[in-house]
């Protein structure tokens, strides 16, 4: 089997999991257990959401929602399409669990979506944020790491469906990917 391209590691697994533990502790300490509802933005946030839930001090209701804006490239299309979200949220504190807040459009759209459906409060837990890319102002109540304007993959995040399975968060680099493909073809 060909090995994964040697992408540069931005955040190693230990650091990520330690930070998720801190976030879970903070969320657990502030939440009113039965009012909290987690909404995992698939597919990118699945890994983060799973690790977060495992570290919360109580079991919590969790649903998935799909919000797509990226298509198959690394540049946002600008409009956010939401699928799912039919579960009841009236009177609940909805915690949107995201992998990355980039322009902020996804989180903004989901916030409007859940408030319009009667959520008592909407908060955001995001593993990463790229503040330099922000187009709309959004609050992130529980943030893992701020990063510079890199396209990152791994720990559930992908480029065109690839590399979600990488255990760490790495910098996507087309040249590194191409070189690995050429090496594999020669072997
Ligand atoms: P926003 O609506 O521009 O904030 O985009 C948020 C979504 O874009 C995230 O949930 C990701 O799916 C995707 N995204 C943004 N930056 C990256 C990245 O660096 N790697 C992978 N996905 C990204």
Short mmCIF file of C-alpha atoms and ligand atoms in Angstrom, two decimals:
data_model
loop_
_atom_site.label_atom_id
_atom_site.label_comp_id
_atom_site.label_asym_id
_atom_site.label_seq_id
_atom_site.Cartn_x
_atom_site.Cartn_y
_atom_site.Cartn_z
CA UNK A 1 0.00 0.00 0.00
CA UNK A 2 1.32 3.50 -0.86
CA UNK A 3 2.15 5.60 2.22
CA UNK A 4 0.44 8.95 2.84
CA UNK A 5 2.15 12.01 1.33
CA UNK A 6 4.59 13.69 3.77
CA UNK A 7 2.43 16.73 4.50
CA UNK A 8 3.76 19.13 7.14
CA UNK A 9 2.17 18.59 10.55
CA UNK A 10 0.49 21.68 11.97
CA UNK A 11 -1.07 20.15 15.10
CA UNK A 12 -0.11 16.72 16.38
CA UNK A 13 -2.65 14.30 17.81
CA UNK A 14 -1.61 14.67 21.44
CA UNK A 15 -1.97 18.42 21.30
CA UNK A 16 -5.36 18.17 19.60
CA UNK A 17 -6.75 15.63 22.07
CA UNK A 18 -5.45 17.57 25.07
CA UNK A 19 -7.16 20.71 23.83
CA UNK A 20 -10.41 18.83 23.15
CA UNK A 21 -10.29 17.58 26.75
CA UNK A 22 -10.05 21.17 27.98
CA UNK A 23 -12.97 22.23 25.78
CA UNK A 24 -15.11 19.32 27.00
CA UNK A 25 -14.41 20.21 30.61
CA UNK A 26 -15.38 23.82 30.00
CA UNK A 27 -18.53 22.93 28.08
CA UNK A 28 -19.50 20.39 30.75
CA UNK A 29 -19.01 22.90 33.55
CA UNK A 30 -21.16 25.56 31.89
CA UNK A 31 -23.94 23.48 30.40
CA UNK A 32 -27.33 22.74 31.86
CA UNK A 33 -27.16 19.05 31.04
CA UNK A 34 -30.70 18.39 29.79
CA UNK A 35 -30.92 21.61 27.79
CA UNK A 36 -27.81 20.96 25.72
CA UNK A 37 -28.02 19.53 22.22
CA UNK A 38 -24.96 18.98 20.06
CA UNK A 39 -25.18 19.44 16.31
CA UNK A 40 -22.23 18.01 14.43
CA UNK A 41 -21.56 19.63 11.05
CA UNK A 42 -20.71 16.71 8.81
CA UNK A 43 -18.61 15.44 7.47
CA UNK A 44 -15.56 17.38 8.60
CA UNK A 45 -16.48 17.74 12.29
CA UNK A 46 -17.29 14.05 12.92
CA UNK A 47 -13.91 13.20 14.43
CA UNK A 48 -13.82 16.31 16.61
CA UNK A 49 -17.41 15.74 17.75
CA UNK A 50 -16.76 12.09 18.65
CA UNK A 51 -13.68 12.95 20.71
CA UNK A 52 -15.49 15.87 22.36
CA UNK A 53 -18.50 13.75 23.37
CA UNK A 54 -16.26 11.06 24.81
CA UNK A 55 -14.75 13.67 27.13
CA UNK A 56 -17.95 15.38 28.27
CA UNK A 57 -18.89 14.60 31.87
CA UNK A 58 -22.41 13.49 30.82
CA UNK A 59 -24.18 11.86 27.88
CA UNK A 60 -25.65 14.38 25.49
CA UNK A 61 -28.13 14.30 22.61
CA UNK A 62 -26.31 14.74 19.31
CA UNK A 63 -27.54 15.18 15.74
CA UNK A 64 -25.80 15.65 12.44
CA UNK A 65 -26.37 18.36 9.87
CA UNK A 66 -24.75 18.83 6.49
CA UNK A 67 -23.70 22.30 5.44
CA UNK A 68 -21.82 22.52 2.19
CA UNK A 69 -20.09 25.46 0.61
CA UNK A 70 -16.78 24.07 -0.60
CA UNK A 71 -17.66 21.64 -3.38
CA UNK A 72 -14.55 19.80 -4.42
CA UNK A 73 -11.99 22.60 -4.23
CA UNK A 74 -10.18 24.61 -1.59
CA UNK A 75 -12.04 27.87 -2.20
CA UNK A 76 -15.45 28.55 -0.68
CA UNK A 77 -18.33 29.02 -3.12
CA UNK A 78 -19.88 31.70 -0.89
CA UNK A 79 -23.36 30.26 -0.43
CA UNK A 80 -24.13 27.65 2.22
CA UNK A 81 -26.52 24.79 1.57
CA UNK A 82 -28.02 23.11 4.67
CA UNK A 83 -29.36 19.53 4.69
CA UNK A 84 -30.95 17.82 7.70
CA UNK A 85 -31.83 19.71 10.86
CA UNK A 86 -35.39 18.33 11.19
CA UNK A 87 -34.88 17.40 14.88
CA UNK A 88 -36.64 19.57 17.52
CA UNK A 89 -34.57 22.37 19.10
CA UNK A 90 -37.26 24.46 20.85
CA UNK A 91 -35.99 25.72 24.20
CA UNK A 92 -32.64 23.98 23.80
CA UNK A 93 -29.10 25.30 23.86
CA UNK A 94 -27.80 24.19 20.49
CA UNK A 95 -24.05 23.72 20.39
CA UNK A 96 -22.88 23.71 16.77
CA UNK A 97 -19.79 21.52 16.52
CA UNK A 98 -17.60 22.60 13.58
CA UNK A 99 -14.19 21.57 12.31
CA UNK A 100 -13.15 25.02 11.03
CA UNK A 101 -14.64 28.49 10.98
CA UNK A 102 -13.24 30.05 7.84
CA UNK A 103 -15.32 32.88 6.28
CA UNK A 104 -17.88 32.33 9.08
CA UNK A 105 -20.76 31.89 6.63
CA UNK A 106 -21.56 28.30 7.63
CA UNK A 107 -21.80 29.05 11.33
CA UNK A 108 -23.78 32.22 10.65
CA UNK A 109 -26.24 30.34 8.46
CA UNK A 110 -26.65 27.52 11.00
CA UNK A 111 -27.14 30.03 13.81
CA UNK A 112 -29.99 31.67 11.88
CA UNK A 113 -31.37 28.24 11.02
CA UNK A 114 -31.63 27.07 14.66
CA UNK A 115 -32.78 30.40 16.08
CA UNK A 116 -35.59 30.46 13.52
CA UNK A 117 -36.60 27.00 14.79
CA UNK A 118 -36.91 28.17 18.38
CA UNK A 119 -33.56 27.31 19.98
CA UNK A 120 -33.18 29.14 23.30
CA UNK A 121 -29.51 29.72 22.59
CA UNK A 122 -27.03 28.84 19.85
CA UNK A 123 -23.33 28.47 20.59
CA UNK A 124 -20.35 27.27 18.59
CA UNK A 125 -17.56 24.83 19.40
CA UNK A 126 -14.96 24.80 16.63
CA UNK A 127 -11.71 22.90 16.59
CA UNK A 128 -10.06 25.52 14.37
CA UNK A 129 -10.58 29.11 13.29
CA UNK A 130 -8.91 31.12 10.54
CA UNK A 131 -9.62 34.69 11.70
CA UNK A 132 -7.78 36.26 8.76
CA UNK A 133 -10.34 34.72 6.38
CA UNK A 134 -13.45 36.00 8.12
CA UNK A 135 -16.12 37.62 5.95
CA UNK A 136 -18.90 37.69 8.55
CA UNK A 137 -18.46 38.26 12.29
CA UNK A 138 -19.36 35.18 14.32
CA UNK A 139 -18.87 34.27 17.97
CA UNK A 140 -17.03 31.02 18.79
CA UNK A 141 -17.71 30.25 22.44
CA UNK A 142 -15.43 27.20 22.53
CA UNK A 143 -12.40 27.33 20.22
CA UNK A 144 -9.63 24.78 19.91
CA UNK A 145 -6.94 26.64 17.94
CA UNK A 146 -6.55 29.75 15.84
CA UNK A 147 -4.54 29.09 12.68
CA UNK A 148 -3.17 31.17 9.83
CA UNK A 149 -4.61 31.05 6.34
CA UNK A 150 -3.62 27.48 5.43
CA UNK A 151 -5.77 24.79 3.89
CA UNK A 152 -5.59 21.95 6.39
CA UNK A 153 -6.59 18.29 6.24
CA UNK A 154 -6.68 15.30 8.56
CA UNK A 155 -8.48 14.62 11.85
CA UNK A 156 -11.73 14.38 9.86
CA UNK A 157 -11.02 17.21 7.42
CA UNK A 158 -10.67 16.59 3.73
CA UNK A 159 -9.81 17.97 0.36
CA UNK A 160 -12.27 16.54 -2.18
CA UNK A 161 -12.98 13.58 0.12
CA UNK A 162 -9.33 12.65 0.66
CA UNK A 163 -7.23 12.48 3.87
CA UNK A 164 -9.98 12.56 6.52
CA UNK A 165 -8.38 9.50 8.10
CA UNK A 166 -5.04 11.20 8.83
CA UNK A 167 -4.60 11.22 12.64
CA UNK A 168 -3.11 14.72 12.82
CA UNK A 169 -3.90 18.11 11.31
CA UNK A 170 -1.53 18.76 8.42
CA UNK A 171 -1.03 21.42 5.75
CA UNK A 172 -2.42 20.41 2.40
CA UNK A 173 0.20 20.85 -0.31
CA UNK A 174 -0.55 19.86 -3.89
CA UNK A 175 3.15 19.51 -4.75
CA UNK A 176 3.73 17.08 -1.87
CA UNK A 177 0.69 15.09 -2.96
CA UNK A 178 1.87 14.98 -6.59
CA UNK A 179 5.37 13.89 -5.59
CA UNK A 180 3.96 11.04 -3.51
CA UNK A 181 1.77 9.96 -6.44
CA UNK A 182 4.76 9.94 -8.82
CA UNK A 183 6.85 7.94 -6.34
CA UNK A 184 4.07 5.38 -5.94
CA UNK A 185 3.75 5.07 -9.76
CA UNK A 186 7.49 4.36 -10.10
CA UNK A 187 7.53 1.71 -7.33
P1 LIG B 1 -16.95 28.87 6.17
O1 LIG B 1 -18.41 28.81 5.92
O2 LIG B 1 -16.23 29.66 5.13
O3 LIG B 1 -16.62 29.32 7.57
O4 LIG B 1 -16.38 27.43 5.94
C1 LIG B 1 -16.44 26.43 6.89
C2 LIG B 1 -16.29 25.09 6.23
O5 LIG B 1 -15.37 25.15 5.16
C3 LIG B 1 -15.72 24.08 7.20
O6 LIG B 1 -16.73 23.40 7.88
C4 LIG B 1 -14.97 23.16 6.29
O7 LIG B 1 -15.82 22.17 5.80
C5 LIG B 1 -14.55 24.01 5.14
N1 LIG B 1 -13.13 24.43 5.28
C6 LIG B 1 -12.67 25.67 5.46
N2 LIG B 1 -11.34 25.69 5.53
C7 LIG B 1 -10.95 24.41 5.41
C8 LIG B 1 -9.66 23.77 5.43
O8 LIG B 1 -8.60 24.39 5.60
N3 LIG B 1 -9.66 22.42 5.27
C9 LIG B 1 -10.81 21.70 5.11
N4 LIG B 1 -12.02 22.25 5.09
C10 LIG B 1 -12.09 23.60 5.23
#
